[in-house]
C-alpha positions as a Markdown table, in Angstrom:
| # | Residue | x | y | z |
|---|---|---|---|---|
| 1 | Unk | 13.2 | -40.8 | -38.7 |
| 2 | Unk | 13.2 | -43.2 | -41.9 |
| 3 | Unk | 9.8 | -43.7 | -42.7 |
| 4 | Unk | 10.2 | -46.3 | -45.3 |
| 5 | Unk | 13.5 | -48.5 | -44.9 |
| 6 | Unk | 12.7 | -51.6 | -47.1 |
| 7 | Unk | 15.7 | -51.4 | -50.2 |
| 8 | Unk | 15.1 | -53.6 | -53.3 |
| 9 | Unk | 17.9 | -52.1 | -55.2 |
| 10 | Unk | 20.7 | -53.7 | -53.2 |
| 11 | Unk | 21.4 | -55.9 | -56.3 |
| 12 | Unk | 21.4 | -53.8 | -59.1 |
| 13 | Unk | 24.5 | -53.0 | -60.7 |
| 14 | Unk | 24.0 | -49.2 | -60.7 |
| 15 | Unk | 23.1 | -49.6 | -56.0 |
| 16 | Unk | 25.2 | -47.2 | -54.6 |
| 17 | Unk | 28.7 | -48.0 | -53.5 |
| 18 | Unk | 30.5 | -47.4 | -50.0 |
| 19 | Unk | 33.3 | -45.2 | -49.5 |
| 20 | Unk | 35.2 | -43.8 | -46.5 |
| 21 | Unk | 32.1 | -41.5 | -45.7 |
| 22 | Unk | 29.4 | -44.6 | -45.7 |
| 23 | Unk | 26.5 | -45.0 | -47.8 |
| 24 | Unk | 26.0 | -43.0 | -50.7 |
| 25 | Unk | 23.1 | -42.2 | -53.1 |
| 26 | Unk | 22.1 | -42.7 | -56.3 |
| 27 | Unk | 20.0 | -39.5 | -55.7 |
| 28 | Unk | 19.2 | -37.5 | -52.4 |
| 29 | Unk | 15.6 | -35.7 | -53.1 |
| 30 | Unk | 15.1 | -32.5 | -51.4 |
| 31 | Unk | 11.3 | -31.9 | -51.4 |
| 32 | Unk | 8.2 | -34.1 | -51.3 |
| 33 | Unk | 5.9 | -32.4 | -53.3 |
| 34 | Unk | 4.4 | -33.6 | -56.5 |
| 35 | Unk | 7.4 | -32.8 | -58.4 |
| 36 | Unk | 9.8 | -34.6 | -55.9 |
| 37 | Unk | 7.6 | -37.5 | -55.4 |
| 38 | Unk | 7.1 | -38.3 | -59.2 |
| 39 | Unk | 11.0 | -38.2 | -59.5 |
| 40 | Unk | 11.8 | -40.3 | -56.7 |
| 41 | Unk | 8.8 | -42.8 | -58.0 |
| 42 | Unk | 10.9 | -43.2 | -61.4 |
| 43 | Unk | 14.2 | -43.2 | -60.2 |
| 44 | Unk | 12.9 | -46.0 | -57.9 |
| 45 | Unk | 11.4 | -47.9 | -60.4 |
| 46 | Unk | 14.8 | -47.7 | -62.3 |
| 47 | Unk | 16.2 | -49.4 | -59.3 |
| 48 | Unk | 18.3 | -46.7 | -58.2 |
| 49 | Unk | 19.1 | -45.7 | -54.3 |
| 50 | Unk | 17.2 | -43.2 | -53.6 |
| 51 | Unk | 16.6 | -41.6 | -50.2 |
| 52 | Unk | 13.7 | -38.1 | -50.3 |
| 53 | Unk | 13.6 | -35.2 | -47.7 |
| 54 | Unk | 11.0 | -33.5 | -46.6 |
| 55 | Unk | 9.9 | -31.0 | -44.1 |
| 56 | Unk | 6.4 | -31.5 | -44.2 |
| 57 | Unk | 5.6 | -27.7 | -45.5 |
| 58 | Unk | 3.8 | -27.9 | -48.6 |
| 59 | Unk | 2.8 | -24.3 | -50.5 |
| 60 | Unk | -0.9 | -26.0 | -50.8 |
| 61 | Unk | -1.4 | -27.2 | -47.5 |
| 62 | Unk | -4.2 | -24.2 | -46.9 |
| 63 | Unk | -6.2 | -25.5 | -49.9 |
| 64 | Unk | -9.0 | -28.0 | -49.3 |
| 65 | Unk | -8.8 | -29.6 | -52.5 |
| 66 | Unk | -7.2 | -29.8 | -55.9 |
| 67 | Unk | -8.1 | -29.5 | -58.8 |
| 68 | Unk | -6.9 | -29.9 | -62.6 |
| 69 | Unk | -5.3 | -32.9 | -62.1 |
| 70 | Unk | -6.1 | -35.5 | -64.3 |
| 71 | Unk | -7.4 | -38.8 | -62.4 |
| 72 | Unk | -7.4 | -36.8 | -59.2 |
| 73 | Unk | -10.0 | -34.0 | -59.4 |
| 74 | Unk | -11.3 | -32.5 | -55.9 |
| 75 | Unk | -8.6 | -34.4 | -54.0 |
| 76 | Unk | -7.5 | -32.9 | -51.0 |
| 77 | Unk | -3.9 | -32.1 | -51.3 |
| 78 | Unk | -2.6 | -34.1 | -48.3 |
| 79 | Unk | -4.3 | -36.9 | -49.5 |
| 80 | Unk | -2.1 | -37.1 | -52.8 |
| 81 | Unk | 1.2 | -36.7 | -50.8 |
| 82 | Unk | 0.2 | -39.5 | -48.6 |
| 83 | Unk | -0.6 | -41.4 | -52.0 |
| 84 | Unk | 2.6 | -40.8 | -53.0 |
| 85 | Unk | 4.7 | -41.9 | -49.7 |
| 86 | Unk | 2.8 | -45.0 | -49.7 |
| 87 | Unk | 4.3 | -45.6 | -53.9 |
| 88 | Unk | 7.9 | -44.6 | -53.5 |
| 89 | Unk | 8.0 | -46.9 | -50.1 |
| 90 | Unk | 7.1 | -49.8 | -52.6 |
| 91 | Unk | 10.2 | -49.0 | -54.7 |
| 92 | Unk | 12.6 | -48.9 | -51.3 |
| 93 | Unk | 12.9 | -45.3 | -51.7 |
| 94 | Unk | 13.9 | -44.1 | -48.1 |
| 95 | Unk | 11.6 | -41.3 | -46.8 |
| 96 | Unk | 13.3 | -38.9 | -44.2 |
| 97 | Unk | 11.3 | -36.3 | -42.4 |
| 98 | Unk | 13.7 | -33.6 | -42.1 |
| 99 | Unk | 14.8 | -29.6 | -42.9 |
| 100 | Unk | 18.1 | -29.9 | -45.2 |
| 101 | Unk | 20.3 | -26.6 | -43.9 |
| 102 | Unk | 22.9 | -27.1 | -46.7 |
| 103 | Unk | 24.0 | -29.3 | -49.9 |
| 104 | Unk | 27.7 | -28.9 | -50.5 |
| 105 | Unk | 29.4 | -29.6 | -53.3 |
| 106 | Unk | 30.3 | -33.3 | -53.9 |
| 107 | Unk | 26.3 | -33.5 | -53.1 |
| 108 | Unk | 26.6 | -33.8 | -49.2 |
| 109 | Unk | 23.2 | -33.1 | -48.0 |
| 110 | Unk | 23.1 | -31.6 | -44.7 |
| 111 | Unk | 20.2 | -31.6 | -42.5 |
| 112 | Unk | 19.3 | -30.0 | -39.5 |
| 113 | Unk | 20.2 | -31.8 | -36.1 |
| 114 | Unk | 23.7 | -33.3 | -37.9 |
| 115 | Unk | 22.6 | -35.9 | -40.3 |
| 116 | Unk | 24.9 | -35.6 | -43.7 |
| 117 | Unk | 23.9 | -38.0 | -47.0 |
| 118 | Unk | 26.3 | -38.7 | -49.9 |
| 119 | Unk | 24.7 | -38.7 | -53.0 |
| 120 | Unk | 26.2 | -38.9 | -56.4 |
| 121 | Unk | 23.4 | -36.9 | -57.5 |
| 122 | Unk | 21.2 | -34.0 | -56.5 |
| 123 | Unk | 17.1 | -33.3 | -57.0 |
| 124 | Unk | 15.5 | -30.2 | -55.6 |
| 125 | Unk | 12.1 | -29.6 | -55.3 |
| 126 | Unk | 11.7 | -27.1 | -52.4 |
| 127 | Unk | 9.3 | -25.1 | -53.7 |
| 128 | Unk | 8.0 | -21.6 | -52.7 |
| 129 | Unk | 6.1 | -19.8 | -50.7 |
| 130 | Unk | 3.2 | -17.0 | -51.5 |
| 131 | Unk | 4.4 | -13.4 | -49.5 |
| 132 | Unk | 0.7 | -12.0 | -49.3 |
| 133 | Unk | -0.2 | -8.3 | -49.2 |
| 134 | Unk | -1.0 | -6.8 | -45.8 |
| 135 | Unk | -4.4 | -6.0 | -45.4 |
| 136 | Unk | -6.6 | -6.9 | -42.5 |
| 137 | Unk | -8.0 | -10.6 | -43.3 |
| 138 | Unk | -6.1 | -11.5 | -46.0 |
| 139 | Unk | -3.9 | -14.2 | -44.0 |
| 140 | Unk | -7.1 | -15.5 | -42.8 |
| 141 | Unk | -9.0 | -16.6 | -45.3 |
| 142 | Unk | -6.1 | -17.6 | -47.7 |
| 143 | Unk | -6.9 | -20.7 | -48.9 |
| 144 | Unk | -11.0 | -20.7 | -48.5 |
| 145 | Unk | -12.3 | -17.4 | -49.9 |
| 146 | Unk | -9.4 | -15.6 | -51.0 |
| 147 | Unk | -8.2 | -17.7 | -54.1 |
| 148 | Unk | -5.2 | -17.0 | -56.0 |
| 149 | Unk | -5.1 | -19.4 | -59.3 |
| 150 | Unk | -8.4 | -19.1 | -61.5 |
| 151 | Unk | -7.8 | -22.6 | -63.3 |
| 152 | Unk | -7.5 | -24.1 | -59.7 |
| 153 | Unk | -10.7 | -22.3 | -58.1 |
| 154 | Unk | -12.6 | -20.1 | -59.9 |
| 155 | Unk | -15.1 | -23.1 | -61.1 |
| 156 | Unk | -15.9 | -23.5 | -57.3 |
| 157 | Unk | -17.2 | -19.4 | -57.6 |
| 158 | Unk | -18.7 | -19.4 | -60.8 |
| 159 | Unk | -21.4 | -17.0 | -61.5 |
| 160 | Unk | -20.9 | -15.6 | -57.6 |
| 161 | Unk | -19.8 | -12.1 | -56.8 |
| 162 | Unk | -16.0 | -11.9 | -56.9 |
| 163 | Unk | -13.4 | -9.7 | -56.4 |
| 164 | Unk | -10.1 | -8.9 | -57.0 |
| 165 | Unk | -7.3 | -7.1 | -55.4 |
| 166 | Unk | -5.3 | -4.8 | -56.7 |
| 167 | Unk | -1.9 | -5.8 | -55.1 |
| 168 | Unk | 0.3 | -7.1 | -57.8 |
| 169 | Unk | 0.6 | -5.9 | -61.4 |
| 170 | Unk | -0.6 | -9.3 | -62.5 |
| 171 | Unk | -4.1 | -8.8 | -60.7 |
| 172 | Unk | -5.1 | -6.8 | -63.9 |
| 173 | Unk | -4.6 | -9.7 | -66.3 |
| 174 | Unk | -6.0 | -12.0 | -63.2 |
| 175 | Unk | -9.5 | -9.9 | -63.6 |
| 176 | Unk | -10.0 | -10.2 | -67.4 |
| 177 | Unk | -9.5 | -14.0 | -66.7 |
| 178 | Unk | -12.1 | -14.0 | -64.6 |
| 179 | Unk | -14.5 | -13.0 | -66.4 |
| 180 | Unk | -15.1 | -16.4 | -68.0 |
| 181 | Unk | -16.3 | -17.6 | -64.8 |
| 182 | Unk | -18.6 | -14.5 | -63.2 |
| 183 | Unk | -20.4 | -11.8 | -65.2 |
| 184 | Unk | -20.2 | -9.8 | -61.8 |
| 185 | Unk | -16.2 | -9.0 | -61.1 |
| 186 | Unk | -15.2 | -5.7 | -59.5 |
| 187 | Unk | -11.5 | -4.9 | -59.7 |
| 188 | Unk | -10.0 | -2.9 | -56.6 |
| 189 | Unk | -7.3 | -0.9 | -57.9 |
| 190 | Unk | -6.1 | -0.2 | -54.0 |
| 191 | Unk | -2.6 | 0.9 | -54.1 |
| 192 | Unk | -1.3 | -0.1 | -57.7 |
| 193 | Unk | -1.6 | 2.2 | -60.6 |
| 194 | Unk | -3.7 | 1.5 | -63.2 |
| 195 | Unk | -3.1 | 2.5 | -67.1 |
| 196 | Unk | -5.3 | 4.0 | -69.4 |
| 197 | Unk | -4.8 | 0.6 | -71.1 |
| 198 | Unk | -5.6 | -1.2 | -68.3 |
| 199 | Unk | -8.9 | 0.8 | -67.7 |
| 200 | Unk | -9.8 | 0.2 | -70.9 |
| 201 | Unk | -9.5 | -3.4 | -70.9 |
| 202 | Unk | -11.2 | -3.8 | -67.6 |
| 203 | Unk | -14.1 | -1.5 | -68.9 |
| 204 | Unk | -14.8 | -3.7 | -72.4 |
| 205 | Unk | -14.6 | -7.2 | -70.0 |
| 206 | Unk | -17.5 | -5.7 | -68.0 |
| 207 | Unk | -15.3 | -5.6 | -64.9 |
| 208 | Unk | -16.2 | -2.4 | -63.1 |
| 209 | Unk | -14.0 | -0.8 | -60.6 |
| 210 | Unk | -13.8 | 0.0 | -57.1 |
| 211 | Unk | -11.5 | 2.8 | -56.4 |
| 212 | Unk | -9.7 | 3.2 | -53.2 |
| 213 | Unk | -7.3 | 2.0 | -50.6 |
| 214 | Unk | -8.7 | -1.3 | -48.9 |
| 215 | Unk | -9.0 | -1.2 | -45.4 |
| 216 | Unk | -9.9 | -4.9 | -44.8 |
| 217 | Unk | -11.8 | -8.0 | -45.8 |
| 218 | Unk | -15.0 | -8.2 | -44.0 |
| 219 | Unk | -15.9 | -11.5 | -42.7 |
| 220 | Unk | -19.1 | -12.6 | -40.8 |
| 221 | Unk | -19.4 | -16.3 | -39.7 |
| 222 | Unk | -16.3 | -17.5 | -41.3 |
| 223 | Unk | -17.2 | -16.2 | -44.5 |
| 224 | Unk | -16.5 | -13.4 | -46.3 |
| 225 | Unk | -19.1 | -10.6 | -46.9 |
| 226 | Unk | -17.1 | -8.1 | -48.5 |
| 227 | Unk | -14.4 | -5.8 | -49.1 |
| 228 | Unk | -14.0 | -2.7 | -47.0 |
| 229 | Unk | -12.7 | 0.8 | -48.1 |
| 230 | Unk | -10.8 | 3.0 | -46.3 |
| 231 | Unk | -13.8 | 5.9 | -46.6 |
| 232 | Unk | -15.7 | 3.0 | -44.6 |
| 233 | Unk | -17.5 | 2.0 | -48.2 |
| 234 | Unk | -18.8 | -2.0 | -48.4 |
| 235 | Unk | -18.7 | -3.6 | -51.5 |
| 236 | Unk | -20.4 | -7.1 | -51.1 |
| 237 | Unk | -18.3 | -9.8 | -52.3 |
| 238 | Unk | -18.4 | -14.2 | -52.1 |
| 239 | Unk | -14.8 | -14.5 | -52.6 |
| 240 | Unk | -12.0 | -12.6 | -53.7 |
| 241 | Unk | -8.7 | -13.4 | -55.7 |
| 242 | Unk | -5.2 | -11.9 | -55.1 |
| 243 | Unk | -1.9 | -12.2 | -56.8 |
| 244 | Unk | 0.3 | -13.2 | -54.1 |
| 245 | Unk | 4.3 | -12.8 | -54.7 |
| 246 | Unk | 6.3 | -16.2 | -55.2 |
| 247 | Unk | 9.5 | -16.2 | -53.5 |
| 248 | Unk | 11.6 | -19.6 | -54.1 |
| 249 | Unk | 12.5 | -22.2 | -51.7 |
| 250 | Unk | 16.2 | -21.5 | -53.2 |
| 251 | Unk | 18.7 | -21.3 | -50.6 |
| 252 | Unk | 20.6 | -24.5 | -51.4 |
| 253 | Unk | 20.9 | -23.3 | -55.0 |
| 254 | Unk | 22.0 | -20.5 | -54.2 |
| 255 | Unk | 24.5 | -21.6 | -51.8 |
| 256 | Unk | 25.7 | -24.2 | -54.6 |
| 257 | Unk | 26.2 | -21.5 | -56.7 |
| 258 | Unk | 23.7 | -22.0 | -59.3 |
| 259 | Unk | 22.8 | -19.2 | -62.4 |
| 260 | Unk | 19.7 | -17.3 | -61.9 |
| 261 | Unk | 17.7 | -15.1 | -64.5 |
| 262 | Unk | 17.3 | -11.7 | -64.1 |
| 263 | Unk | 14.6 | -11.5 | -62.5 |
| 264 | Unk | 16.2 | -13.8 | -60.0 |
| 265 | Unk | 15.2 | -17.3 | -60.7 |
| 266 | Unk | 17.7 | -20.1 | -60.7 |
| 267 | Unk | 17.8 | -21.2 | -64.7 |
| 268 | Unk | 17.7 | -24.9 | -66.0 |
| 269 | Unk | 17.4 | -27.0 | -68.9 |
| 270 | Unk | 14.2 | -28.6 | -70.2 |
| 271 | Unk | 15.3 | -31.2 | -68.1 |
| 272 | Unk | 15.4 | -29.8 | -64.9 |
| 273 | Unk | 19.5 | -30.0 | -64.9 |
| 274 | Unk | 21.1 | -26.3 | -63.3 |
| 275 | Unk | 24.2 | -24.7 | -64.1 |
| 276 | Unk | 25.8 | -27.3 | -61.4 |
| 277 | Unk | 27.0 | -30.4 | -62.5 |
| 278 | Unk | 25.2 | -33.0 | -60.5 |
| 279 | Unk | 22.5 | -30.7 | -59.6 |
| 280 | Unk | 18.9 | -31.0 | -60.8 |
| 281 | Unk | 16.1 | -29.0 | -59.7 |
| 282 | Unk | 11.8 | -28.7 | -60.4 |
| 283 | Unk | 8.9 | -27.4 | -59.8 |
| 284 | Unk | 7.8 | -24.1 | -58.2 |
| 285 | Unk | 11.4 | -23.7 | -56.6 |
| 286 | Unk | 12.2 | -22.8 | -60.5 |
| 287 | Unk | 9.0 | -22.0 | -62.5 |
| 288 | Unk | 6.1 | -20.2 | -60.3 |
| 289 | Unk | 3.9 | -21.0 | -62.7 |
| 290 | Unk | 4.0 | -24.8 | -62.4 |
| 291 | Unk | 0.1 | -26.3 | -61.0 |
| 292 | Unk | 0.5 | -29.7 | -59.4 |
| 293 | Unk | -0.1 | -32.1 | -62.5 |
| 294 | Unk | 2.5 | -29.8 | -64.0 |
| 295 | Unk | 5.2 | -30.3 | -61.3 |
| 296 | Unk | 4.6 | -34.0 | -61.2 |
| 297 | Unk | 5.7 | -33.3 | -65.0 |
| 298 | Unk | 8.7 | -31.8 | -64.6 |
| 299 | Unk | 9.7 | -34.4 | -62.1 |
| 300 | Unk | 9.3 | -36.9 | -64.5 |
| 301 | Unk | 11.6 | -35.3 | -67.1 |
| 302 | Unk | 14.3 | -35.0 | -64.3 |
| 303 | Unk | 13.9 | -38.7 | -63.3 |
| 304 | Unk | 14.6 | -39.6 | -66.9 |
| 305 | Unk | 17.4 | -37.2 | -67.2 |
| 306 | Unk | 18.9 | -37.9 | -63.8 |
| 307 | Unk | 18.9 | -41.8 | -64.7 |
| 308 | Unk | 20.8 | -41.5 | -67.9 |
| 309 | Unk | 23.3 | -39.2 | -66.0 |
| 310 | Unk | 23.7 | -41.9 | -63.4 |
| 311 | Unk | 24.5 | -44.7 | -66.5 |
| 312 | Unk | 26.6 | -42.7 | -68.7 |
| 313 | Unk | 29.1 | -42.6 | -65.1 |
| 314 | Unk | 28.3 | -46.1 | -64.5 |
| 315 | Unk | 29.3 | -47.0 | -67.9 |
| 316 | Unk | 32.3 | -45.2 | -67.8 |
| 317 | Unk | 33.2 | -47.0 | -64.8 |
| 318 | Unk | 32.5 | -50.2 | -66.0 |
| 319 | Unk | 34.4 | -49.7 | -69.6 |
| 320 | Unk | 37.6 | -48.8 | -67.3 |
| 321 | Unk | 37.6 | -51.6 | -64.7 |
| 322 | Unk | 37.2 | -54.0 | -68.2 |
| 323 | Unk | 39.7 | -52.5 | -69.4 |
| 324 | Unk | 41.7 | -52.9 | -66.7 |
| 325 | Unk | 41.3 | -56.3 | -66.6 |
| 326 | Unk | 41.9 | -57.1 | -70.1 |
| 327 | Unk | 45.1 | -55.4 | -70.1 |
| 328 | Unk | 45.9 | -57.9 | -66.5 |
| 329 | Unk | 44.9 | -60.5 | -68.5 |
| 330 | Unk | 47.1 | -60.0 | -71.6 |
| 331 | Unk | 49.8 | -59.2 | -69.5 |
| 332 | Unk | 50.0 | -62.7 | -67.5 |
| 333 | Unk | 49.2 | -64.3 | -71.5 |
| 334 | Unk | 52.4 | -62.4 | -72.3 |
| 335 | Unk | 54.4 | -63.1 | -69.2 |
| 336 | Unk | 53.4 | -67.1 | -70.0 |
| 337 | Unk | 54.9 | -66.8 | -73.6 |
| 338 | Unk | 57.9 | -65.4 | -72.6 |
| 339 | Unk | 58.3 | -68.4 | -70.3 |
């Protein structure tokens, strides 16, 4: 379903053209997250064609609000998509709500159900989703009062008891952080091995340890209490952090063939532009790291970069069919002369 039909690019000189296949693109968006959104805003504004896809999944929808974005502190993240839907629709970008199964090359996006878009170019912001660690409760209160990013929640638990959870090798550096916010931290080495290093660290932050497997995250009116041992010990907590494991939205990058690192993220420019040629893609599909206002960022770039693609082609074009009708119309001047 097209959410937001109105086009006021049909009479720019850049609007897609028609071939044998039917409408194409200026750019198909995959993802309508911040980072897809502030793309598809720009690229709008610069009058291109642009249609955006989204499955209506977004990796903060557990979060209540957000935070850290400039002009937009303590919104709820819904609320900023729904901002965004309502800008783009003024720009006669086309909204689908959709899952794309496949882009192949020649940028045919191909969505589940049988719909296939031509575009001439290609923006994916898919993002990624957080694999959480096992233990009894953490599913549960992902989101409320088990917190991942400090510079996104910890001011909401400052000076409260806090935990943190030894699951991921980046929960040590995760603890020292958090000491800026709480004087009362205790780490919970659980399963993951900590260095001599590490304890020393810990130790000079003031961040005591709790040592032992967890057996689950004790909750009592849909809040959290504390964190239970496996030798039935209760350490009393408010809220507790975890590094979660970011796995990328990637499959059509991967299926499009583009380079990854090795550690297994696909590569781009400081542009957003992969090893693909047509191919752009932003956000936390390519840098885990990327917050909200950050994403939005990166979209921006790619708009920029993705426009001036778009003219060098149209250009090109244009210098040839002038061309071609210069050399028709010195041809009939010659063919005169000669008569």
């Amino acid at each position: 379903m097209i959410n937001a039909t109105s086009d006021q690019n049909s009479d720019s000189s850049s609007a897609a053209q028609r071939d044998d296949f039917g409408e194409v693109f200026d750019v198909v968006v995959v993802g309508a997250g911040a980072a897809g959104l502030s793309a598809a805003l720009l690229l709008g504004r610069a009058r291109r064609k642009v249609a955006m896809i989204d499955a209506g999944e977004p990796r903060n929808a557990p979060a209540a609000h957000m935070h850290g974005f400039l002009s937009r502190e303590g919104l709820p993240p819904a609320a900023l998509l729904d901002l965004g839907r309502a800008e783009i629709a003024r720009y006669g970008v086309q909204f689908i709500e959709g899952r794309v199964d496949q882009i192949d090359h020649g940028y045919y996006v191909r969505m589940a159900g049988g719909v296939v878009l031509k575009a001439r170019r290609v923006l994916v912001a898919t993002g990624l989703r957080d694999t959480l660690p096992g233990i009894p409760g953490v599913r549960e209160r992902w989101g409320k009062d088990l917190l991942h990013c400090p510079y996104c929640h910890a001011y909401e638990v400052r000076d409260q008891p806090l935990a943190v959870l030894g699951t991921h090798p980046g929960a040590v550096h995760q603890a020292l952080l958090l000491r800026q916010w709480s004087e009362d931290i205790v780490f919970f080495p659980h399963t993951l091995g900590l260095t001599e290093q590490d304890r020393e660290k810990l130790e000079a932050r003031g961040v005591r340890l709790a040592e032992g497997e967890i057996r689950q995250l004790v909750v009592d009116g849909d809040q959290l209490r504390g964190i239970e041992l496996c030798d039935g010990r209760v350490v009393p907590r408010a809220a507790a952090f975890v590094f979660p494991t970011p796995v990328p939205h990637d499959d059509l990058l991967t299926h499009l063939g583009c380079d990854k690192d090795d550690s297994g993220w696909v590569t781009t420019d400081r542009t957003g532009r992969t090893s693909v040629s047509g191919v752009w893609a932003v956000g936390n599909v390519v840098d885990p790291r990327a917050q909200v206002i950050t994403a939005a960022g990166t979209g921006s770039s790619a708009a920029f970069a993705l426009n001036a693609d778009l003219l060098d082609e149209d250009t090109d074009r244009a210098v040839e069919q002038h061309r071609a009708v210069v050399g028709e119309l010195g041809a009939e001047r010659a063919g005169s002369g000669k008569r």
